[in-house]
Tab-separated table of C-alpha atoms in Angstrom:
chain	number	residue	atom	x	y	z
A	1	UNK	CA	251.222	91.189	86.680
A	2	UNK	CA	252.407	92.313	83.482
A	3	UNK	CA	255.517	94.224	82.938
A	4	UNK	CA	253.551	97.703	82.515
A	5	UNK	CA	251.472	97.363	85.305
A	6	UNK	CA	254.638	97.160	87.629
A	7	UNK	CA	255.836	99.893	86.281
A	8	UNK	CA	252.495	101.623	86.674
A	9	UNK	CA	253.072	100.261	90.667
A	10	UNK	CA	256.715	101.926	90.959
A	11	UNK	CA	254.856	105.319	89.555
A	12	UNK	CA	252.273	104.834	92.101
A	13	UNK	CA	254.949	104.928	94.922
A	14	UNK	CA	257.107	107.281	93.831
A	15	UNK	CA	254.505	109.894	94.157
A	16	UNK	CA	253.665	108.471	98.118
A	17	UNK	CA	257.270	110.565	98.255
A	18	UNK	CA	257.081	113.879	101.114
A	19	UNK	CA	258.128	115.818	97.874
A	20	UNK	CA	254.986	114.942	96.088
A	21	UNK	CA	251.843	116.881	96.578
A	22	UNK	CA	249.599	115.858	98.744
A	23	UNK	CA	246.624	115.431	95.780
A	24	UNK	CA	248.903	113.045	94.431
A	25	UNK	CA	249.843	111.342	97.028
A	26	UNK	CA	246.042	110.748	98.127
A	27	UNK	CA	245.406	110.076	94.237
A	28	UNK	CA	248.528	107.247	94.466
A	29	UNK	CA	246.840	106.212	98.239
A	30	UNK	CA	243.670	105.572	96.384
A	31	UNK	CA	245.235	103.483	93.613
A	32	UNK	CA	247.194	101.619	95.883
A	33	UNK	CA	244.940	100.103	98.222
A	34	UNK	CA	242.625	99.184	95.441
A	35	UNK	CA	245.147	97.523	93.693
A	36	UNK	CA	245.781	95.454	97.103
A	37	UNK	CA	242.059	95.009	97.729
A	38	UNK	CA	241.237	93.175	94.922
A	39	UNK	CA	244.342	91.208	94.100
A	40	UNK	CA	243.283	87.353	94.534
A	41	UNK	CA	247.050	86.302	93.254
A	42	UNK	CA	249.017	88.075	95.653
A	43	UNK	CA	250.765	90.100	92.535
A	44	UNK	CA	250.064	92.919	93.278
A	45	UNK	CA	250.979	93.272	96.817
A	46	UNK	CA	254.342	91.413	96.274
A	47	UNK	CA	254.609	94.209	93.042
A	48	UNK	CA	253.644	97.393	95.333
A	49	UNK	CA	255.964	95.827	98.260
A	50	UNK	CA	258.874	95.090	96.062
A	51	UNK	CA	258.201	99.200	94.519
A	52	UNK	CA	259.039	100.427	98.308
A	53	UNK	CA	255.707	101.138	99.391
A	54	UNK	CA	255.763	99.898	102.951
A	55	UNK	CA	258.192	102.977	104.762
A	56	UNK	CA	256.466	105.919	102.616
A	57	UNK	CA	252.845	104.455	103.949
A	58	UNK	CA	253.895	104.435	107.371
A	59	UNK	CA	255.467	108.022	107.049
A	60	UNK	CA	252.304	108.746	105.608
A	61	UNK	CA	250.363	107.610	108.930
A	62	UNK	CA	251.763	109.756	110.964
A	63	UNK	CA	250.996	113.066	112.277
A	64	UNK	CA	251.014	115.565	110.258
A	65	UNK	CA	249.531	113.740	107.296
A	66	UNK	CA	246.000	114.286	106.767
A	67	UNK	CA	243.519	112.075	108.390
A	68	UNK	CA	242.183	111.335	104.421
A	69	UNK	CA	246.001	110.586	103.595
A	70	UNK	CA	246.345	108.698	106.890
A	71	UNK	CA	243.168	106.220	106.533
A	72	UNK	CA	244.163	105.473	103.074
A	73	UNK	CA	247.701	104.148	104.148
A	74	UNK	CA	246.416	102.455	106.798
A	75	UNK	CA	243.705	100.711	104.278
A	76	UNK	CA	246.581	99.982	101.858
A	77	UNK	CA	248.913	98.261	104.952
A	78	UNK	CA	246.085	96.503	106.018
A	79	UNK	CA	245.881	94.948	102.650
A	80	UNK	CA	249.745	94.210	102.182
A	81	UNK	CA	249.494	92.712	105.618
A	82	UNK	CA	247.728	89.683	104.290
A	83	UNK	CA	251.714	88.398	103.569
A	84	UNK	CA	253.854	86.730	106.247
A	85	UNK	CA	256.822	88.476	105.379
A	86	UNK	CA	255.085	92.125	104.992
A	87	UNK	CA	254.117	91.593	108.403
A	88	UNK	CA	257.220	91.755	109.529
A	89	UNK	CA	258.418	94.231	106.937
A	90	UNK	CA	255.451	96.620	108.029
A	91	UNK	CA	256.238	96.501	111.718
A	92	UNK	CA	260.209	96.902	111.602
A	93	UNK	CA	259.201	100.038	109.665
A	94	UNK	CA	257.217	101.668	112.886
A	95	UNK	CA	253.940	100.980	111.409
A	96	UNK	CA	252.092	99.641	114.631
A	97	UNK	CA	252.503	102.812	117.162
A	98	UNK	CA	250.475	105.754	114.874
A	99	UNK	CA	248.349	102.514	114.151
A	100	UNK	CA	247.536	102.283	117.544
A	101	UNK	CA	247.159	105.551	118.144
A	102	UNK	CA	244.193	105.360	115.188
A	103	UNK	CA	242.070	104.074	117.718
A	104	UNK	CA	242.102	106.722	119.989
A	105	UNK	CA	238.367	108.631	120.187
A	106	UNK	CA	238.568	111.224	117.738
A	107	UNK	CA	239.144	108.823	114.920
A	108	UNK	CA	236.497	108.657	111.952
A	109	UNK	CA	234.382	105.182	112.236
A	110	UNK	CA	236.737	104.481	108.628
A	111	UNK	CA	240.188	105.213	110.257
A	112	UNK	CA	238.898	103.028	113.250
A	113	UNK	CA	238.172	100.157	111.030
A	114	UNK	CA	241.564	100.452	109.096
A	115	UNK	CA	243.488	100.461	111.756
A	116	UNK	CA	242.174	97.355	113.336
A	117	UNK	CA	242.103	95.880	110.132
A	118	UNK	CA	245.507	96.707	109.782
A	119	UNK	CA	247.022	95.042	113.594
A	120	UNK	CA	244.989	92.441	113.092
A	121	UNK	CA	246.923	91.223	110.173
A	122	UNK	CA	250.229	92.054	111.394
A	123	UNK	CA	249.250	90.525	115.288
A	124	UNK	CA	249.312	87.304	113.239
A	125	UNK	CA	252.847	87.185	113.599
A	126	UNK	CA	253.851	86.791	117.366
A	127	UNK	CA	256.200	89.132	117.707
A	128	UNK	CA	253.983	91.962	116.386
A	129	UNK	CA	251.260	90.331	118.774
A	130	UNK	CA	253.633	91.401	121.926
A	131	UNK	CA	254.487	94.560	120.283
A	132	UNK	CA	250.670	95.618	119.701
A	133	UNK	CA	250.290	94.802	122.979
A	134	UNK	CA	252.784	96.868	124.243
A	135	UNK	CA	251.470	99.685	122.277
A	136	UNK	CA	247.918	100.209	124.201
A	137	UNK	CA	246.263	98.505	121.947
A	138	UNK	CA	243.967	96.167	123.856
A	139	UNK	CA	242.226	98.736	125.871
A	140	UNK	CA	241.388	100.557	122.548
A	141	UNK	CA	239.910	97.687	121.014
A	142	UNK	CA	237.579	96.328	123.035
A	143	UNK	CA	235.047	99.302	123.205
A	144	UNK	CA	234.557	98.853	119.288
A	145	UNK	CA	233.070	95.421	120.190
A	146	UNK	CA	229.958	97.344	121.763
A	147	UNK	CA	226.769	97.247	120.377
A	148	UNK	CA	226.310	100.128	118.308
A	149	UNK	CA	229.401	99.783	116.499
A	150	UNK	CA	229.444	98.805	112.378
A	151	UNK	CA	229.455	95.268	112.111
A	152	UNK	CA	232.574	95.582	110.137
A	153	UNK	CA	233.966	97.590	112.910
A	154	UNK	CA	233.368	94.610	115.451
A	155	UNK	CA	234.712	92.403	113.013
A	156	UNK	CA	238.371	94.155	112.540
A	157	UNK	CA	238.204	94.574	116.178
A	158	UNK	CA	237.378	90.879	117.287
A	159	UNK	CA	239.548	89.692	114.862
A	160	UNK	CA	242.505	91.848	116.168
A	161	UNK	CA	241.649	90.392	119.605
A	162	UNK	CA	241.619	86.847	118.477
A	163	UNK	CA	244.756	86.657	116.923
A	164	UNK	CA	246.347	88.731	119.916
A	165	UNK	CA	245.021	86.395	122.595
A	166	UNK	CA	247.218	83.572	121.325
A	167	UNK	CA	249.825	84.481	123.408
A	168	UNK	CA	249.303	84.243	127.746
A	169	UNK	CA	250.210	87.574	128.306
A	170	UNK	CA	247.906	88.943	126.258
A	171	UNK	CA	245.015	87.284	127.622
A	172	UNK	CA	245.492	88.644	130.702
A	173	UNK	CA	245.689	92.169	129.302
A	174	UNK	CA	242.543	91.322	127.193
A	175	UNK	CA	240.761	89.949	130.233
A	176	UNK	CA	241.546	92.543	132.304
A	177	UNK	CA	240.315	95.583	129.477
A	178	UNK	CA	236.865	94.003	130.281
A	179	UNK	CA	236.542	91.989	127.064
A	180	UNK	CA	234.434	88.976	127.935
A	181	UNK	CA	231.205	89.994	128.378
A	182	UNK	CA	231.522	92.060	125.072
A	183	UNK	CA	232.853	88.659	123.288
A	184	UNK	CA	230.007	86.587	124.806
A	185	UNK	CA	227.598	89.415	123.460
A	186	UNK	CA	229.290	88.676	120.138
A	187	UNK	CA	228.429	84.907	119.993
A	188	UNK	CA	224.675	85.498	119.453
A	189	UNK	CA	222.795	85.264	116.645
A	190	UNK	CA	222.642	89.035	115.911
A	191	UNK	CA	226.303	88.523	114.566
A	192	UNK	CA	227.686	87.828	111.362
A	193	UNK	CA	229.329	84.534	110.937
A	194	UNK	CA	232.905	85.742	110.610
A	195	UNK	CA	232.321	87.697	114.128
A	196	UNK	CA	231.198	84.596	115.780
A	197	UNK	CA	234.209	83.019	115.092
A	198	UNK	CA	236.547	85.423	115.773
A	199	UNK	CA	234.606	85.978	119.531
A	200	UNK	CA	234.926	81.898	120.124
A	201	UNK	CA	238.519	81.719	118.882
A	202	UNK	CA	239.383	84.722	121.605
A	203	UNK	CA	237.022	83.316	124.404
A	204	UNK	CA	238.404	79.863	123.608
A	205	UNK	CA	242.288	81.317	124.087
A	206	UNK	CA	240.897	83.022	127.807
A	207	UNK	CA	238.760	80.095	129.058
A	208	UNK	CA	242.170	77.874	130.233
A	209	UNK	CA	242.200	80.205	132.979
A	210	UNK	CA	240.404	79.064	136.243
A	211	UNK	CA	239.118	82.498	136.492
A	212	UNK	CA	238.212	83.494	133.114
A	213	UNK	CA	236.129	79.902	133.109
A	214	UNK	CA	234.094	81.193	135.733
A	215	UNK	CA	233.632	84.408	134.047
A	216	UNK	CA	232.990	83.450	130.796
A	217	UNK	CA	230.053	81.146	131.812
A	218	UNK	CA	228.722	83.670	134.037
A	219	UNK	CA	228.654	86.450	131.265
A	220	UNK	CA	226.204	83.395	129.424
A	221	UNK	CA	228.649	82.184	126.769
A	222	UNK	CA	227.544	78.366	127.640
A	223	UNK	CA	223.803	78.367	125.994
A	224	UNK	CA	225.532	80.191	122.575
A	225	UNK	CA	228.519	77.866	122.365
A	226	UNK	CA	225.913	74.630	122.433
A	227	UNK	CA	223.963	76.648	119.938
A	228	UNK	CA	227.550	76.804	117.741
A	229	UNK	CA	228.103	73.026	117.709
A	230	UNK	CA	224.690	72.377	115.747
A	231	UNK	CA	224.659	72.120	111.675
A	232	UNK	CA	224.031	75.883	111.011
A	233	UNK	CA	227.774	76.323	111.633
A	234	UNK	CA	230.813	76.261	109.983
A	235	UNK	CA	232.843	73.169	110.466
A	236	UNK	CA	235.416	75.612	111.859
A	237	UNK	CA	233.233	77.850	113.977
A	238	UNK	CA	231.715	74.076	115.793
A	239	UNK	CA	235.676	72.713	116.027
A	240	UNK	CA	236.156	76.078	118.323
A	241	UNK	CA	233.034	76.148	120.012
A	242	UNK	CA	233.991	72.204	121.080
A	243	UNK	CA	237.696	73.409	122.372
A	244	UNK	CA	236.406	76.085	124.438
A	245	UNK	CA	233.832	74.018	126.030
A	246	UNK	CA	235.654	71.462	126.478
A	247	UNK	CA	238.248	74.040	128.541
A	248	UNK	CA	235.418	75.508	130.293
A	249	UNK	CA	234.450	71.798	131.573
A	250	UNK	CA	237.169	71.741	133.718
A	251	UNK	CA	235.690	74.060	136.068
A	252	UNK	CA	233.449	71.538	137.964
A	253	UNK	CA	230.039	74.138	138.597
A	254	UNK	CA	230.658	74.570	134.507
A	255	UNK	CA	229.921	70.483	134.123
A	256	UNK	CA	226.529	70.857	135.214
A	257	UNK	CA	226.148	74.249	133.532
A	258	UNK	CA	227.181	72.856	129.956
A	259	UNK	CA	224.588	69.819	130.867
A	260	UNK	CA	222.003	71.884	131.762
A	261	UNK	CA	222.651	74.062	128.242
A	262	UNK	CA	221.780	70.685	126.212
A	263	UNK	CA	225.248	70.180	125.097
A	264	UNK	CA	225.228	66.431	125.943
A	265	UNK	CA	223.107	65.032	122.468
A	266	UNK	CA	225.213	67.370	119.665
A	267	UNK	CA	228.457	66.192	121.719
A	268	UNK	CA	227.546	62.482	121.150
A	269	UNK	CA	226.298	63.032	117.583
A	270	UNK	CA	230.051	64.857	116.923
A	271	UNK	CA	231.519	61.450	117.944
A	272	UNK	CA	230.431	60.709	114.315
A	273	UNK	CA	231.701	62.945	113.090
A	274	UNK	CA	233.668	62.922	109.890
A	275	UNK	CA	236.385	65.952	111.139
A	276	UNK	CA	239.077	63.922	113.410
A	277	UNK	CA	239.481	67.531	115.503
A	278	UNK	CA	235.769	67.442	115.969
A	279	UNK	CA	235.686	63.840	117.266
A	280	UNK	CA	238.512	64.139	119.447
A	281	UNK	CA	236.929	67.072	121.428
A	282	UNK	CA	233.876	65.947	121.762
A	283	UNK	CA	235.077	62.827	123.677
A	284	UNK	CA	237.399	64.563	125.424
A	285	UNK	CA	234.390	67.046	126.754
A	286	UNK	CA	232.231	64.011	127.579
A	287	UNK	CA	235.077	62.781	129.236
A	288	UNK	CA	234.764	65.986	131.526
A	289	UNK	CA	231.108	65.920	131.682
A	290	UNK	CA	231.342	62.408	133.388
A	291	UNK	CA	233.020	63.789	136.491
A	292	UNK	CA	229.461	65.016	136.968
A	293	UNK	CA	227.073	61.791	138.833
A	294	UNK	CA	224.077	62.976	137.060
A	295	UNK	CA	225.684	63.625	133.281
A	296	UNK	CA	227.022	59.923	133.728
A	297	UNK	CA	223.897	59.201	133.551
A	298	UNK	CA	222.731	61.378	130.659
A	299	UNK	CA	225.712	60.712	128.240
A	300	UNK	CA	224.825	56.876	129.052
A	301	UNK	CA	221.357	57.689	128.228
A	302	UNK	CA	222.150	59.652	124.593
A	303	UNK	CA	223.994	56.844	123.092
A	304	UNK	CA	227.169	57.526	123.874
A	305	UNK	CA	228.355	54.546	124.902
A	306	UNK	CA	228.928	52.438	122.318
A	307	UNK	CA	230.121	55.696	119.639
A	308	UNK	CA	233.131	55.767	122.492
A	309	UNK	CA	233.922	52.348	122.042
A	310	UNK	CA	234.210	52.459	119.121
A	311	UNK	CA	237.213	55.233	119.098
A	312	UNK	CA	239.026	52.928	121.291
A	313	UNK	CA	239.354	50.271	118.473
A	314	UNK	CA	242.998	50.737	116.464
A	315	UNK	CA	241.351	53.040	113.564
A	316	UNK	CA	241.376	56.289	115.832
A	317	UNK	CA	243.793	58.510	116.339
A	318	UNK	CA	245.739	57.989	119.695
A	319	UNK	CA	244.291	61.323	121.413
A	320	UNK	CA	240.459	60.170	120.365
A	321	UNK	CA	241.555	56.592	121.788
A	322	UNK	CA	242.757	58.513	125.030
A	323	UNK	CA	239.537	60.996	125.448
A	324	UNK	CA	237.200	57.810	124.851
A	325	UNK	CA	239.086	56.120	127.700
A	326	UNK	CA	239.249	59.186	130.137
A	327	UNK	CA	235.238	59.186	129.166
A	328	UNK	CA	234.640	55.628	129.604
A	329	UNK	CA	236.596	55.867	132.892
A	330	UNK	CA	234.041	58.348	134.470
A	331	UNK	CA	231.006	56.777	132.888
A	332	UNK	CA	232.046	53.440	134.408
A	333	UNK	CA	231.896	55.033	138.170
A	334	UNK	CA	228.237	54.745	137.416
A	335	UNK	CA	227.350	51.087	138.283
A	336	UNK	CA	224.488	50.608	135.352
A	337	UNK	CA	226.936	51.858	132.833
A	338	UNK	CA	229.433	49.118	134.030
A	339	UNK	CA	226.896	46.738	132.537
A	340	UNK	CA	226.278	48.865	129.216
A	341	UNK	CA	230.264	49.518	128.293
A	342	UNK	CA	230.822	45.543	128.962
A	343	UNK	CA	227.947	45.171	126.633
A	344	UNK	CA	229.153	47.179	123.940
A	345	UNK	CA	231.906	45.746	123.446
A	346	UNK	CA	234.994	47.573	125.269
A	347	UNK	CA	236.374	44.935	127.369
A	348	UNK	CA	238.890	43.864	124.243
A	349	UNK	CA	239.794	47.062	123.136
A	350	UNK	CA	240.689	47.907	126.375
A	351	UNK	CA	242.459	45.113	127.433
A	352	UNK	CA	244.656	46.258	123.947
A	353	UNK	CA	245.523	49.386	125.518
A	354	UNK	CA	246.709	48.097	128.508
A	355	UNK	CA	249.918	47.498	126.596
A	356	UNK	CA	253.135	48.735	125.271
A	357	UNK	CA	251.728	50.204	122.296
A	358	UNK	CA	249.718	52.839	124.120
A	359	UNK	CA	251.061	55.606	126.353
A	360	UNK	CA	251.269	55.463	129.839
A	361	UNK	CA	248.450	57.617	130.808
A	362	UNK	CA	246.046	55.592	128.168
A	363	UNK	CA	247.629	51.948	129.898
A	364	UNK	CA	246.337	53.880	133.661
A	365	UNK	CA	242.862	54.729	132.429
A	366	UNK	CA	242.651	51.367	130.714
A	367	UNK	CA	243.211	49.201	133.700
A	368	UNK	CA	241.416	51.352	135.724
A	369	UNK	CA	238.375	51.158	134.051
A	370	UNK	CA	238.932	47.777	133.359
A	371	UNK	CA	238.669	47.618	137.601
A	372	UNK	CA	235.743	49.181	137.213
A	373	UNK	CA	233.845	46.950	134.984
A	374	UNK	CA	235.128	43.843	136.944
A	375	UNK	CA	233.639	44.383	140.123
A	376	UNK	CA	231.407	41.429	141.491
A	377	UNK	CA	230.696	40.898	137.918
A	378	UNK	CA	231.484	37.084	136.994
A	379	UNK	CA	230.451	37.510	133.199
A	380	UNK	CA	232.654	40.780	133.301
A	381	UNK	CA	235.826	38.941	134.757
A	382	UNK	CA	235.126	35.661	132.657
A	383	UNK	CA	235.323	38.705	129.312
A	384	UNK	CA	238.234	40.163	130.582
A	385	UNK	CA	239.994	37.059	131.305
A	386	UNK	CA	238.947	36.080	127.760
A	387	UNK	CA	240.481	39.168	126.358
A	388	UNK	CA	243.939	37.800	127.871
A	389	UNK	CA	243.980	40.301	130.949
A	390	UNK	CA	244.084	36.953	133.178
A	391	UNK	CA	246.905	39.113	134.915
A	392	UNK	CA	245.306	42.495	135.270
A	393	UNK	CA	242.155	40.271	137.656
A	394	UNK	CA	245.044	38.397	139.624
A	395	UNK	CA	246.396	41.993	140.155
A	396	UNK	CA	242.893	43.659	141.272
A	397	UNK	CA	242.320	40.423	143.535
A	398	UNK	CA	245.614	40.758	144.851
A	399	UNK	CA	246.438	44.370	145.348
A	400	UNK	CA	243.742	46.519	143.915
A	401	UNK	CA	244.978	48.880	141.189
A	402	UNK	CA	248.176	50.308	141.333
């Protein structure tokens, strides 16, 4: 920014002063958060912050400033928000209270949308996220998710939300406000991309919990997640929808839901996938899946066999080798898949991670599915004994697996 404009900028704040009128303080308002709107340097917002803005704007949202005066600083915070430190700055200065008292029901559909804008820039940092909390602000949120509301409303508000459920006291706050079936609603096809992601980022945060798992499917997120993982989505919006199914598969009615939703094909295809993150969920998610008897036999059945194999070789990343081997190891308990992850190839790679350079919990599933594939198979234990796991079979024969 060149050396007039920031002293155009200090101008601009001195007149947010209480001893300016209130035309020019709306007139400075007005300059100031389009300055911060369109700055794609980050000059101006480190100009207007480094001017003294951030204490007059939050004077200037609370009562007894107009609700024009009001919406404008809360625009212009939103904006200088987009900074790590400002966020801090901004909420040691008393900013997030009158904020969340902007969402209260006689608010203007504008000063509703500024003000989530606002927290949901500053609930980035974690600290403010406890603090916005604290405030009320949950309960005021979620209603703007409603149908009915602006799209840009739901946005501020879902974003808000997803950024606040980071933390595990949140989501049970956001849980209990009655948010999931309004985040489900927000997964459909009605919504905007950036709303979609915002609603499977917060629903993703929620599902760990045995109860929320059970809620969340039965308020019909399954069907849109599977819909999320095909190509019309973002590489960051299918990365999400994978996590949160894959924490939703832990809820053993939810395996045969997921099935049922046609999330088994897109899964294995994602096992090609050129995103690490991608690959790593999807097998872990299959791996899940194939607790289920009759998705061993439908992850068999799409190709996934020999995709999973493949992760276990030593060009994967040690969590993708690990979910491949938790899959393989409930595949295997089906006794025609014992035959078909012989025959592609996984006794040798996982005869490899029986030893010292995997973890412990890799060397378990290893040998374990290793016992699997052995059986009363001769050719098996003749390609395991090849693979130089001679000891692993006199261990089986002798003790089982231990």
């Amino acid at each position: 920014m060149p050396p007039l404009a920031r002293r155009d900028v200090r101008s601009l704040v001195r007149k947010l002063g209480a001893d300016a009128r209130p035309s020019q303080q709306r007139q400075a308002l007005v300059a100031i958060a389009g300055l911060s709107d369109c700055d794609q340097d980050g000059y101006s917002l480190v100009a207007i912050t480094a001017a003294g803005a951030i204490p007059l704007l939050v004077q200037l949202l609370r009562a007894g400033s107009s609700a024009d005066l009001q919406l404008h600083a809360a625009t212009s915070l939103a904006n200088l928000a987009q900074i790590a430190d400002n966020q801090v700055a901004i909420a040691a200065a008393g900013a997030i209270p009158p904020l969340v008292l902007m969402l209260g029901a006689g608010s203007s559909a504008e000063m509703l949308e500024a003000a989530a804008a606002a927290l949901g820039n500053l609930a980035i940092n974690a600290e403010n996220a406890a603090i916005i909390a604290a405030a009320g602000a949950i309960p005021r949120l979620v209603p703007l998710l409603r149908p009915g509301c602006a799209a840009t409303m739901q946005e501020h508000a879902v974003r808000s939300l997803c950024n606040l459920s980071l933390t595990a006291d949140n989501q049970v706050i956001i849980t209990a406000a009655g948010s999931i079936p309004h985040l489900v609603q927000l997964l459909g096809p009605g919504s905007v991309a950036d709303v979609q992601k915002y609603a499977v980022g917060a629903l993703c945060s929620l599902a760990p919990s045995a109860d929320n798992a059970v809620t969340i499917a039965a308020a019909g997120a399954i069907p849109h997640l599977v819909q999320l993982l095909g190509p019309g989505s973002s590489i960051e919006v299918r990365e999400i929808a994978i996590r949160a199914l894959l924490r939703l598969a832990g809820n053993v009615d939810n395996q045969a839901i997921i099935a049922a939703a046609g999330a088994i094909p897109p899964l294995v295809l994602l096992l090609e996938s050129a995103s690490p993150t991608q690959v790593q969920s999807a097998a872990g998610t299959l791996g899940r899946l194939a607790l289920n008897a009759d998705n061993q036999v439908t992850i068999a059945a799409a190709g996934a066999i020999p995709q999973l194999t493949q992760l276990l070789g030593p060009g994967s990343s040690s969590l993708a080798q690990e979910n491949a081997a938790g899959a393989l190891i409930g595949l295997v308990c089906n006794a025609d898949n014992q035959t078909t992850i012989a025959a592609a190839g996984a006794i040798p790679p996982l005869v490899q991670l029986t030893g010292p350079g995997s973890t412990r919990l890799v060397q378990q599933i290893a040998r374990a599915t290793l016992h699997m594939i052995a059986g009363n198979s001769p050719d098996n234990r003749r390609a395991i004994a090849a693979a130089g796991a001679s000891s692993l079979l006199q261990q089986i024969d002798a003790f089982g697996l231990s």
